[in-house]
Coordinates of C-alpha atoms in Angstrom, one line a residue:
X12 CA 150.8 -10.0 55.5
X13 CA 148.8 -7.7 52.9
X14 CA 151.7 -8.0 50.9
X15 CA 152.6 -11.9 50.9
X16 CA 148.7 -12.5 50.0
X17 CA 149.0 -10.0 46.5
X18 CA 152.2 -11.6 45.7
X19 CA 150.9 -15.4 46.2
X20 CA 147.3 -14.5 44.0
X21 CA 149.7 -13.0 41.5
X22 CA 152.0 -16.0 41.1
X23 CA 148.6 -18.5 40.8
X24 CA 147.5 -15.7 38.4
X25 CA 150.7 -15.9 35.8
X26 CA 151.3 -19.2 36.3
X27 CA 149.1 -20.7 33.9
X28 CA 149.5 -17.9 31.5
X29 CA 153.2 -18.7 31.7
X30 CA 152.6 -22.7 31.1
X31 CA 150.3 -21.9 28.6
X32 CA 152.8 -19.8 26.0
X33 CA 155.7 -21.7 26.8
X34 CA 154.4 -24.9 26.8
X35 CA 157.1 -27.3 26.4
X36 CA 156.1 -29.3 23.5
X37 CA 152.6 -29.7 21.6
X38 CA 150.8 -33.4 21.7
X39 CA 153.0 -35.8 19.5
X40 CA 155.6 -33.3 18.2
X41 CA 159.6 -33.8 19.3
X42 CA 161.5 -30.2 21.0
X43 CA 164.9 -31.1 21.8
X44 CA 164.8 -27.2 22.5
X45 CA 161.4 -26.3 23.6
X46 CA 160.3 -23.1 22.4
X47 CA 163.2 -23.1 19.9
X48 CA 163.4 -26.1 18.0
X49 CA 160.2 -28.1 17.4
X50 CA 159.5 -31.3 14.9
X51 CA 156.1 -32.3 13.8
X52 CA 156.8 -34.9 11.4
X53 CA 155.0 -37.9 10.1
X54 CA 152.4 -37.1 12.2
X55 CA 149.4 -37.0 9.4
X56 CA 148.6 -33.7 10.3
X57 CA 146.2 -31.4 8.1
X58 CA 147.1 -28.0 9.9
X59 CA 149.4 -26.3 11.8
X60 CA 149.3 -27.0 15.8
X61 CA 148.1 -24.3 17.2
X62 CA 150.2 -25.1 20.6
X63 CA 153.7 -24.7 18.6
X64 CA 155.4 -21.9 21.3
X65 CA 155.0 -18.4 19.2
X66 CA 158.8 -17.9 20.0
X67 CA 159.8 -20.8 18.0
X68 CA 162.8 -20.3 15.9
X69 CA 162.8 -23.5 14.0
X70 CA 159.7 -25.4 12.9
X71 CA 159.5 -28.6 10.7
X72 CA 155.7 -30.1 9.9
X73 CA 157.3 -32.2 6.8
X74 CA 155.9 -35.5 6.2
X75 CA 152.1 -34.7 7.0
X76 CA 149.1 -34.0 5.2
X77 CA 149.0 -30.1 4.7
X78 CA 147.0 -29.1 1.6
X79 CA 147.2 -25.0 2.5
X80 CA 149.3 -23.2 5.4
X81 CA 148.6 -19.6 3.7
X82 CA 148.8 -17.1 6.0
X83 CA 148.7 -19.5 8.9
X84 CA 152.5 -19.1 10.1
X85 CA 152.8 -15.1 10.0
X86 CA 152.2 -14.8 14.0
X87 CA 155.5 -16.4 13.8
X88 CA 157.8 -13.3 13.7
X89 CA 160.9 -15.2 15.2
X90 CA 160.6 -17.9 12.8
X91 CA 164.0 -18.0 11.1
X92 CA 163.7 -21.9 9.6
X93 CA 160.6 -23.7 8.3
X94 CA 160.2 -27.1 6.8
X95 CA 157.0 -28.1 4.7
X96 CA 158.7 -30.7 2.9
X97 CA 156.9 -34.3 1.5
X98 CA 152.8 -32.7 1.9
X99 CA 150.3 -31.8 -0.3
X100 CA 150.9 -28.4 -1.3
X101 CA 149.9 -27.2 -4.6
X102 CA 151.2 -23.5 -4.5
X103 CA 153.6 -21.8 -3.1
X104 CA 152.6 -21.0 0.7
X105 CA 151.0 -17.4 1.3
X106 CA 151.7 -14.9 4.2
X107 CA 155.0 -16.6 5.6
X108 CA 157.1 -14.5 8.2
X109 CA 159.7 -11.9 7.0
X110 CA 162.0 -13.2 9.2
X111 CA 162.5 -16.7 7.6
X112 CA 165.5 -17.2 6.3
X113 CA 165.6 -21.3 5.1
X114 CA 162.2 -22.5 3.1
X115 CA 162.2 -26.0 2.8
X116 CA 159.5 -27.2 0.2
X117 CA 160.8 -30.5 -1.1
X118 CA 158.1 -33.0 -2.9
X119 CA 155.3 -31.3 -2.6
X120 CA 152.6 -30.1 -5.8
X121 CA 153.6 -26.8 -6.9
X122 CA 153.2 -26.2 -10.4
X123 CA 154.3 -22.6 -10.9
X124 CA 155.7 -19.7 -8.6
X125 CA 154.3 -16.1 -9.2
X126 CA 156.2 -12.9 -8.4
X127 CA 154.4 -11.8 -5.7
X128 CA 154.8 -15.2 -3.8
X129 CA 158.2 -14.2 -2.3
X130 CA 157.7 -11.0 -2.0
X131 CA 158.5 -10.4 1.5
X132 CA 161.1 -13.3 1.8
X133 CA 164.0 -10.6 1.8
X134 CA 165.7 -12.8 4.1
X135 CA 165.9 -15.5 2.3
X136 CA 169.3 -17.0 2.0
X137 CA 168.1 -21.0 1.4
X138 CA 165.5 -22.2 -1.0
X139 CA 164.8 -25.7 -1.5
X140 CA 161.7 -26.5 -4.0
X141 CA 163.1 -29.9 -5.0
X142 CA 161.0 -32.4 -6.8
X143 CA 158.0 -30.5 -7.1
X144 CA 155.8 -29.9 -10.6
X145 CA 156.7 -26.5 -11.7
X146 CA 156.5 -25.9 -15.2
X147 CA 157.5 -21.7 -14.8
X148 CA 158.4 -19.2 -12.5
X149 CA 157.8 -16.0 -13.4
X150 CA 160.2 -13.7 -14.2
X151 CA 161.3 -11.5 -11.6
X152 CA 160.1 -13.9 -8.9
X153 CA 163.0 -14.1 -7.4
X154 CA 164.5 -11.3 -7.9
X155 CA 164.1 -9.5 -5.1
X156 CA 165.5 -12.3 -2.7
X157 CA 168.9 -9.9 -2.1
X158 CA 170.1 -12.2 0.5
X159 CA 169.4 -15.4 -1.3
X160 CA 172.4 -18.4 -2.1
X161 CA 171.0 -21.6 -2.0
X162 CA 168.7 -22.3 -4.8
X163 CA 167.6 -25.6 -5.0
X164 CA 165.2 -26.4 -8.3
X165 CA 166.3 -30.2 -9.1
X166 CA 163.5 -32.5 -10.5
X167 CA 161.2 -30.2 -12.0
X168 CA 159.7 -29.8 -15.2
X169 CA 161.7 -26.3 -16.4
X170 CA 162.6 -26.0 -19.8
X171 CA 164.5 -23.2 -19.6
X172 CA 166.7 -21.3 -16.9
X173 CA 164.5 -18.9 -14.5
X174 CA 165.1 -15.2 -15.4
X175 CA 166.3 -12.2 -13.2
X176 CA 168.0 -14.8 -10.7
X177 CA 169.7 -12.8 -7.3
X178 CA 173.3 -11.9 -7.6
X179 CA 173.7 -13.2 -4.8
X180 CA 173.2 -17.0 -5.4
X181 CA 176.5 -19.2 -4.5
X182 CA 174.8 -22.8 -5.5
X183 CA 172.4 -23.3 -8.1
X184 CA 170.6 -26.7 -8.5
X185 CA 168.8 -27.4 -11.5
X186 CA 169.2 -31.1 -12.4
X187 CA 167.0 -33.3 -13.6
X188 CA 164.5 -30.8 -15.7
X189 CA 164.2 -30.0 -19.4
X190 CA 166.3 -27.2 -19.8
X191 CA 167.6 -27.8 -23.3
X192 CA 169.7 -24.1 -23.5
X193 CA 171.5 -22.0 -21.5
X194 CA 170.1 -18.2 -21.4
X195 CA 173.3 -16.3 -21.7
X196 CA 171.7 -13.1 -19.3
X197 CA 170.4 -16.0 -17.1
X198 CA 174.0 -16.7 -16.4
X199 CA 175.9 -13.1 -16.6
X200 CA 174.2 -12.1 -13.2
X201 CA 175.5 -14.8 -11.0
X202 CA 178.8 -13.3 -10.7
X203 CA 179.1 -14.7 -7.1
X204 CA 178.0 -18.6 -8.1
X205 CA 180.3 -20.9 -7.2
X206 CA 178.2 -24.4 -8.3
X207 CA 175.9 -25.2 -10.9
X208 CA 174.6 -28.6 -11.1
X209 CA 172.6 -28.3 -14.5
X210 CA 172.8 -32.6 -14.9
X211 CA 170.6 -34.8 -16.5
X212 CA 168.7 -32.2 -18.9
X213 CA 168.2 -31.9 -22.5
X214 CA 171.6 -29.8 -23.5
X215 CA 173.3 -30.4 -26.4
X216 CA 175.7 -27.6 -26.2
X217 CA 177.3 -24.7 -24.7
X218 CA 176.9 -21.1 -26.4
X219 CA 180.2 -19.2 -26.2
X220 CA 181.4 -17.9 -23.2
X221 CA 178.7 -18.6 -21.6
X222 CA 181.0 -19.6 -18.3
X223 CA 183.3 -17.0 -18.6
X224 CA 181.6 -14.1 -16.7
X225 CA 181.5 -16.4 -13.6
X226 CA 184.4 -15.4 -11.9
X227 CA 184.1 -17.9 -8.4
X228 CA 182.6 -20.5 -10.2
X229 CA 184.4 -23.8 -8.9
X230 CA 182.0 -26.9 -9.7
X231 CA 179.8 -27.5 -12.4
X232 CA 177.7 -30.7 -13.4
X233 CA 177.0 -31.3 -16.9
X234 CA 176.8 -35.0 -16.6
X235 CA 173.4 -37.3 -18.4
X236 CA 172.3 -34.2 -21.2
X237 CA 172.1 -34.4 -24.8
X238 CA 175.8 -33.4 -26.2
X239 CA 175.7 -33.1 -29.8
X240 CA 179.3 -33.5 -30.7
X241 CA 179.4 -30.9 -33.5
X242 CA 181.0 -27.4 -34.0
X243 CA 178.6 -25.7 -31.6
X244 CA 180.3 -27.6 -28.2
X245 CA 183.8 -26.5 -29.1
X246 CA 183.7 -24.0 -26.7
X247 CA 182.8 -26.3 -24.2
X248 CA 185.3 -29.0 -25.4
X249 CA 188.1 -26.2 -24.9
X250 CA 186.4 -25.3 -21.5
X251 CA 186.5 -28.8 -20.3
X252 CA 190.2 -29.4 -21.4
X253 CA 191.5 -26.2 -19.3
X254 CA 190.8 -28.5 -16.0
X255 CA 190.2 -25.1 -14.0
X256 CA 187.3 -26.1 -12.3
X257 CA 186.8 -29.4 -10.6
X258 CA 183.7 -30.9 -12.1
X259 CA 183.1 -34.2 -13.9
X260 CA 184.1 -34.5 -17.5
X261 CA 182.9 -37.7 -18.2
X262 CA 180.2 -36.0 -20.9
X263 CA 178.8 -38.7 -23.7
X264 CA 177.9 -37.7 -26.9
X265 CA 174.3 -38.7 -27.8
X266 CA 175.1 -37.2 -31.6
X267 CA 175.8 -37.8 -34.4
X268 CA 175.3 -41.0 -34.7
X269 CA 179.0 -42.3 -35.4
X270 CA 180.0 -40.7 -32.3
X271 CA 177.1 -42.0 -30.1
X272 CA 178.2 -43.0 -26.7
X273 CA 182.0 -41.6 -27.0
X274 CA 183.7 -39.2 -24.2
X275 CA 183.5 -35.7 -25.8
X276 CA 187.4 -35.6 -24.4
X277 CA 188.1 -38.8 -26.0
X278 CA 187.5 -36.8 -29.3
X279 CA 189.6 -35.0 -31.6
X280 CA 189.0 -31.1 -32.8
X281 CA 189.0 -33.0 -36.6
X282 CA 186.2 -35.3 -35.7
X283 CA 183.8 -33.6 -34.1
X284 CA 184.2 -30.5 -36.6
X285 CA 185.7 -31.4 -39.5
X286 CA 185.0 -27.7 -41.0
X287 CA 187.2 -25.9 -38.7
X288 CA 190.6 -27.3 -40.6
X289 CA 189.3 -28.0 -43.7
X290 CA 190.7 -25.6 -46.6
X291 CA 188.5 -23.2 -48.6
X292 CA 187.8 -23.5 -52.3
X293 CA 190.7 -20.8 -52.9
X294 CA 193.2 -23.4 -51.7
X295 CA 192.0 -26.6 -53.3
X296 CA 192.7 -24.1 -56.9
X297 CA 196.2 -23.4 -55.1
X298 CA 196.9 -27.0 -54.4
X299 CA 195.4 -28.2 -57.7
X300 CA 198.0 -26.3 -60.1
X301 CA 200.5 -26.5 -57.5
X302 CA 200.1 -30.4 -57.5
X303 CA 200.4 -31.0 -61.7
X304 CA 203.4 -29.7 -62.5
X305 CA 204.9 -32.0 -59.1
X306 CA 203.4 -35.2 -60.6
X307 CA 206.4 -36.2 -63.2
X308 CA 208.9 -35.6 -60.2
X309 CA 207.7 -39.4 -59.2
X310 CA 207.7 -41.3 -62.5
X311 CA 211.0 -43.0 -63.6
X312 CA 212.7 -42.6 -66.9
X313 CA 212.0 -45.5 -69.4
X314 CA 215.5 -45.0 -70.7
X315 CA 218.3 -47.0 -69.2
X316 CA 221.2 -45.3 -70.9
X317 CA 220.0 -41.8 -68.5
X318 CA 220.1 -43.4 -65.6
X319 CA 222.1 -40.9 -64.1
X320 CA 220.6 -38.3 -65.6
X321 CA 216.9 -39.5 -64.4
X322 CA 218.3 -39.8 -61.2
X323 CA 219.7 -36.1 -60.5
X324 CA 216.6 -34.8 -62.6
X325 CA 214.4 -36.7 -59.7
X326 CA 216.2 -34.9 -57.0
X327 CA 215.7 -31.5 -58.7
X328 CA 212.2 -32.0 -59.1
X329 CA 211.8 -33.7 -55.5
X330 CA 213.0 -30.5 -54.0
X331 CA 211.1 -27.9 -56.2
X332 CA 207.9 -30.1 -54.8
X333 CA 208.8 -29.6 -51.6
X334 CA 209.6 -26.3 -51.6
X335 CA 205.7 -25.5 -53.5
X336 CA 204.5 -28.1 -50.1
X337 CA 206.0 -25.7 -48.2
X338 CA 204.8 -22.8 -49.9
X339 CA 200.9 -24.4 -49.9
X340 CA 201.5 -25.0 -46.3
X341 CA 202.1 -21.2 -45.8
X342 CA 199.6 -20.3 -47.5
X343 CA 196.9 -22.8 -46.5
X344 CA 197.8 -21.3 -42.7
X345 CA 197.5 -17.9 -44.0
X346 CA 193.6 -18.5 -45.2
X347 CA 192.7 -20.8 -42.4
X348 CA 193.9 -18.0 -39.6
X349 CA 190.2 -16.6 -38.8
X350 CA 189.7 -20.6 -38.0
X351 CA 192.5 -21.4 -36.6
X352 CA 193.1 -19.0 -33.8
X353 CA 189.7 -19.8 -31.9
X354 CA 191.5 -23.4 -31.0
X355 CA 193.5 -23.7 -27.7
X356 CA 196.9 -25.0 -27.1
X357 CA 195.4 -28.4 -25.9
X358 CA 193.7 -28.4 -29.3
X359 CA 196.7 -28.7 -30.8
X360 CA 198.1 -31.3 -28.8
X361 CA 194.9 -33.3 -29.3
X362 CA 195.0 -33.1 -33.0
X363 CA 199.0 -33.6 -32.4
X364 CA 197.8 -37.1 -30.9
X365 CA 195.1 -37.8 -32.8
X366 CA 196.4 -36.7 -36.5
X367 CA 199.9 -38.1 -36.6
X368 CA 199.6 -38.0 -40.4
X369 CA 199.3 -35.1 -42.6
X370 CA 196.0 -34.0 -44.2
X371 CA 195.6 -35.4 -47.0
X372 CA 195.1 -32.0 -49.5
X373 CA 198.3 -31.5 -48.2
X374 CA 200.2 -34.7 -49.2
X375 CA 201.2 -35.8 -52.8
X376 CA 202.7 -38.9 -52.4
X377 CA 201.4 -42.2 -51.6
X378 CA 203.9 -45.3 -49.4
X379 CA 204.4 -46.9 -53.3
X380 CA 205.3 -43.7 -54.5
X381 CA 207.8 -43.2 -51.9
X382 CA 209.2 -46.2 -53.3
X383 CA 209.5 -44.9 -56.6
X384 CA 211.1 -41.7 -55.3
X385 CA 213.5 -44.1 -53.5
X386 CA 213.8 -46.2 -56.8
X387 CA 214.2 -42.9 -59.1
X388 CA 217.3 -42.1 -56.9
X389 CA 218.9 -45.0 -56.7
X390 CA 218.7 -45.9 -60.8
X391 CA 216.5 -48.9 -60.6
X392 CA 213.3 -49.3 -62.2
X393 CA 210.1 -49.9 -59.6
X394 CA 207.4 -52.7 -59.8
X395 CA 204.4 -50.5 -61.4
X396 CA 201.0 -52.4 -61.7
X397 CA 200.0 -54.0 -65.2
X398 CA 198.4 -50.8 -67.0
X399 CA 200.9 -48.8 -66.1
X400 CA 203.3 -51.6 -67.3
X401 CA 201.3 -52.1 -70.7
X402 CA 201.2 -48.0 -71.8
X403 CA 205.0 -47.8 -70.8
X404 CA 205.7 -51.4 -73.2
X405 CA 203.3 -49.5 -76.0
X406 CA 205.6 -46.4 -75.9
X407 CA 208.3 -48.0 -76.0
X408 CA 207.8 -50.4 -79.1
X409 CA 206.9 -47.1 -81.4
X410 CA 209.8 -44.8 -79.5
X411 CA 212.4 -46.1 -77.9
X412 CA 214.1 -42.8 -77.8
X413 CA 211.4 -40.0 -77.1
X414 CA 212.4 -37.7 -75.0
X415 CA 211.1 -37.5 -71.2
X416 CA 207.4 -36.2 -70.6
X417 CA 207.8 -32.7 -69.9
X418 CA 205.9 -30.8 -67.0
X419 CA 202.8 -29.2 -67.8
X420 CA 202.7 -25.5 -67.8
X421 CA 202.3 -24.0 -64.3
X422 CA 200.0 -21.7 -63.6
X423 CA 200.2 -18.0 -64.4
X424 CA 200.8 -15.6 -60.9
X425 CA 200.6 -11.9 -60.2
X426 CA 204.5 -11.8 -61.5
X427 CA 203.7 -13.2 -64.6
X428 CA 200.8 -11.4 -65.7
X429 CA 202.9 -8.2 -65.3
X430 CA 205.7 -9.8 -67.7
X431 CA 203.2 -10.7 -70.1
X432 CA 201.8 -7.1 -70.1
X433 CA 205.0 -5.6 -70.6
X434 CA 205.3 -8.3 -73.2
X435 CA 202.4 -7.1 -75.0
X436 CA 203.2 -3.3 -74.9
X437 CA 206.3 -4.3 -76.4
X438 CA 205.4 -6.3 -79.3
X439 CA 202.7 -3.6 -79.8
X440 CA 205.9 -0.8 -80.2
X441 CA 207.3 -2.9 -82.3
X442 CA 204.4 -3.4 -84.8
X443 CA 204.1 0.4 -84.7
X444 CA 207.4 0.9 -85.4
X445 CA 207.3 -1.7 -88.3
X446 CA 204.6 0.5 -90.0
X447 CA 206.1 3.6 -89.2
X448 CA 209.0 2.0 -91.8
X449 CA 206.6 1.2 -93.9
X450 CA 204.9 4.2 -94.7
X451 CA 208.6 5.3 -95.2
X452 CA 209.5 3.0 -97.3
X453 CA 206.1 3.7 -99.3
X454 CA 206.9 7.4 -99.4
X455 CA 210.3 6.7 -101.2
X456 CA 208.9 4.3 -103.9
X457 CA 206.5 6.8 -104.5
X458 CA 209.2 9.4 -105.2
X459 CA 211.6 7.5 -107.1
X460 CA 208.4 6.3 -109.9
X461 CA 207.8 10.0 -110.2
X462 CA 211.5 11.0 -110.8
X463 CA 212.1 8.0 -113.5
X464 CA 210.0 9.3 -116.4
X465 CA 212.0 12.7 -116.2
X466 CA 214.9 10.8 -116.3
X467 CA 213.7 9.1 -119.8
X468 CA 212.6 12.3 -121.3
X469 CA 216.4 14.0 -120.6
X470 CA 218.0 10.9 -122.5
X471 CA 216.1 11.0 -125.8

C-alpha cells in the first residue's frame, strides 16, 4: 500500500510538469505536429510565444509584427527551420541556434549584414533574405557558411556581387538589384553552382570567361539588364550561341541606339562590332595599289577595228585581277588572324547568313561593271553615262587612233627593290669602268703629244 500511495503523488507530481513542456500547441498558433512543427502566422504578434514546445524543430512566426527576436530563439537547440518572413525587422536577427539549418527572412527591413551576424550559422544550407533593403554585406559575411547552397538575395538594392561567397552554393539568386558588373573572383569560387538568376539588373556585358570556371553550372538568367551590344558582349554572344546551358536567350539590346530593342542573337558579329573584321591601315595601302593597276581591266576599247584584240586583252587582265583578289584575300586573312581566331564556328555561320556579299574593301567591281566585263568579252560597246560618253567623244575627235590607256605602274615589292639594287651596283661598275678607260685613254694622248715634236726634229 506504501508503495501505490508514492507512485500515485508522483504521477500528480509530473503530470503537470509534463503538460506544461509539451504542451500541444500555444493560444492561436496551428501544430499539425505538436512539439515538431508549429505556425504562428498572421497572428500580429510582437514577440516570440513563450509556450512554443522547446523541442520544436520547425517554427514559422512570419506575417506578424516582430521588430527584434535577438537572442530570443537560442533556448531552441533543436531548432533546424525558422521563418521570420513579411515583419519588421531591421537587422539581421542576433543569437539564433547553431543548429538551424533554413533562415527564412523574406520582406522584412534589413539594410546591411555584418560578418559577425552568421557567425555561428555553420549549418546553414538555405538562406532566403528576399526583398529586403540591403545596400552591402560585408565581405566575408558569408563566408564561413561551409554547408550553405541556397542563397536567395532577389529584390535588393546591391550594386555589386557579395564577396568571399561559400563554395558550396548550388543556386544563387540575385535578381532584381543594381548589380551593373560581374566580379570575376566573385564568380571563380562557386565551382559547385549550378543556377544563377542575375535578371533584371543594370548589366551591360559579360567580362571574358567569366562563366567558364563553373563547371556544373546548368541555368542562368540574364533576362531585363542593360546589354550594350558592342565588342565587350562578344564573349557572351559566343556563350549564348553554344546552347550548353538551358537558360533564356531572349536578351534585348538597350544600346546603341540603332540596335535598341533587337535580340542580341538576332545580330550579326559585323554589326554589333564592326572592328573585329575590319582591315588595318596596312591593308587598305595593299588594296589601294593592288586595286589601280586592276581598273583598265573594266573599260572597253574605243576602237572597233580591235575588237578582238580588246576582247582577249580583257580576259588577260580579268584574270591577273583576280589572281591580286585572291592574293589581297590571303593576305588580308593573314593580318586579321589575332582577330579572327577569337570568333566561334557559329560566328561564322552567322556572318555566313548575315553577309552573303563580300566586304566591300574586298570587291572592285560594281553590277554595271559586271556588265562591262560581260560587254568587253563579247565585243560590244556598253551604255556608259553622259560624262563618260562626252570625254570618250572628245578623245576621239582629236585621236581616233591613240593607242589604249596603259596601266599605271604597280607598286614596287621586296623582289623589286632587290633588282633595282643590283641595278644600281651595276650601272655604278660600269661608270667606273668607263673612267677607268678614260684615264687610259688620257694617258695615251698624253704620250703620243710628247713623242710628236721628236719626230719633227729627226725630219729637218
Amino acid at each position: 500500500m506504501l508503495w501505490c500511495r508514492c507512485g500515485v503523488l508522483l504521477v500528480l507530481c509530473v503530470c503537470p510538469v509534463a503538460c506544461i513542456t509539451m504542451s500541444p500547441c500555444p493560444p492561436g498558433c496551428c501544430c499539425p505536429r505538436p512539439g515538431f512543427l508549429v505556425l504562428c502566422e498572421s497572428l500580429g504578434l510582437r514577440s516570440i510565444p513563450r509556450s512554443v514546445p522547446l523541442s520544436t524543430s520547425a517554427l514559422s512566426v512570419a506575417r506578424n509584427q516582430l521588430c527584434n527576436v535577438d537572442h530570443l530563439l537560442r533556448p531552441f537547440s533543436g531548432l533546424q527551420e525558422l521563418s521570420l518572413s513579411h515583419n519588421l525587422l531591421a537587422r539581421f536577427p542576433l543569437g539564433l541556434p547553431p543548429s538551424l539549418e533554413s533562415l527564412l527572412l523574406q520582406e522584412n527591413r534589413i539594410t546591411y549584414i555584418t560578418s559577425g551576424a552568421l557567425r555561428q550559422l555553420g549549418n546553414l544550407t538555405r538562406l532566403d533574405l528576399e526583398d529586403n533593403r540591403i545596400r552591402a554585406i560585408q565581405p566575408g559575411a558569408l563566408e564561413g557558411l561551409s554547408k550553405l547552397q541556397v542563397l536567395t538575395l532577389k529584390g535588393n538594392q546591391l550594386k555589386r556581387l557579395p564577396l568571399n561567397l561559400p563554395s558550396s552554393l548550388t543556386n544563387l539568386d540575385l535578381s532584381a538589384n543594381c548589380i551593373s558588373a560581374l566580379d570575376l573572383p566573385s564568380l571563380s569560387t562557386l565551382v559547385n553552382l549550378q543556377v544563377l538568376k542575375i535578371n533584371s539588373n543594370c548589366l551591360c556585358s559579360v567580362p571574358e570567361s567569366a562563366f567558364d570556371g563553373l563547371p556544373r553550372l546548368r541555368s542562368v538568367d540574364l533576362t531585363n539588364n542593360l546589354w550594350v551590344c558592342e565588342c565587350d558582349i562578344l564573349y557572351l554572344y559566343r556563350w549564348l550561341l553554344s546552347g550548353r546551358l538551358k537558360m533564356a536567350t531572349d536578351l534585348v539590346c538597350t544600346e546603341p541606339v540603332h540596335l535598341a530593342h533587337r535580340l542580341l542573337l538576332n545580330l550579326s558579329v559585323m554589326a554589333i562590332c564592326p572592328r573585329v573584321l575590319k582591315p588595318n591601315e596596312r591593308t587598305h595601302r595593299l588594296q589601294a595599289s593592288t586595286a589601280e593597276p586592276a581598273a583598265p581591266a573594266f573599260k572597253s576599247s574605243p576602237d572597233k577595228k580591235n575588237n578582238s584584240e580588246s576582247s582577249s586583252d580583257g580576259l588577260q587582265q580579268m584574270s591577273k585581277a583576280q589572281s591580286i583578289h585572291k592574293d589581297v584575300s590571303k593576305t588580308c586573312v593573314l593580318l586579321k588572324h589575332y582577330t579572327l581566331e577569337t570568333l566561334s564556328y557559329e560566328d561564322c555561320l552567322s556572318l555566313n547568313k548575315t553577309q552573303t556579299v563580300s566586304p566591300s574593301y574586298l570587291t572592285t567591281s560594281t553590277p554595271a561593271e559586271e556588265q562591262r566585263c560581260r560587254d568587253n568579252v563579247t565585243g560590244r560597246y556598253p551604255q556608259i553615262n553622259a560624262t563618260s560618253a562626252e570625254v570618250t567623244q572628245s578623245l576621239l575627235s582629236t585621236n581616233r587612233d591613240a593607242p589604249l590607256p596603259t596601266p599605271n605602274p604597280r607598286p614596287f615589292t621586296q623582289q623589286d627593290s632587290v633588282v633595282v639594287s643590283l641595278l644600281a651596283v651595276l650601272c655604278v661598275l660600269v661608270a667606273l669602268l668607263m673612267l677607268a678607260v678614260l684615264l687610259v685613254l688620257k694617258k695615251v694622248l698624253r704620250s703620243q703629244q710628247r713623242v710628236a715634236p721628236l719626230d719633227g726634229a729627226s725630219g729637218g
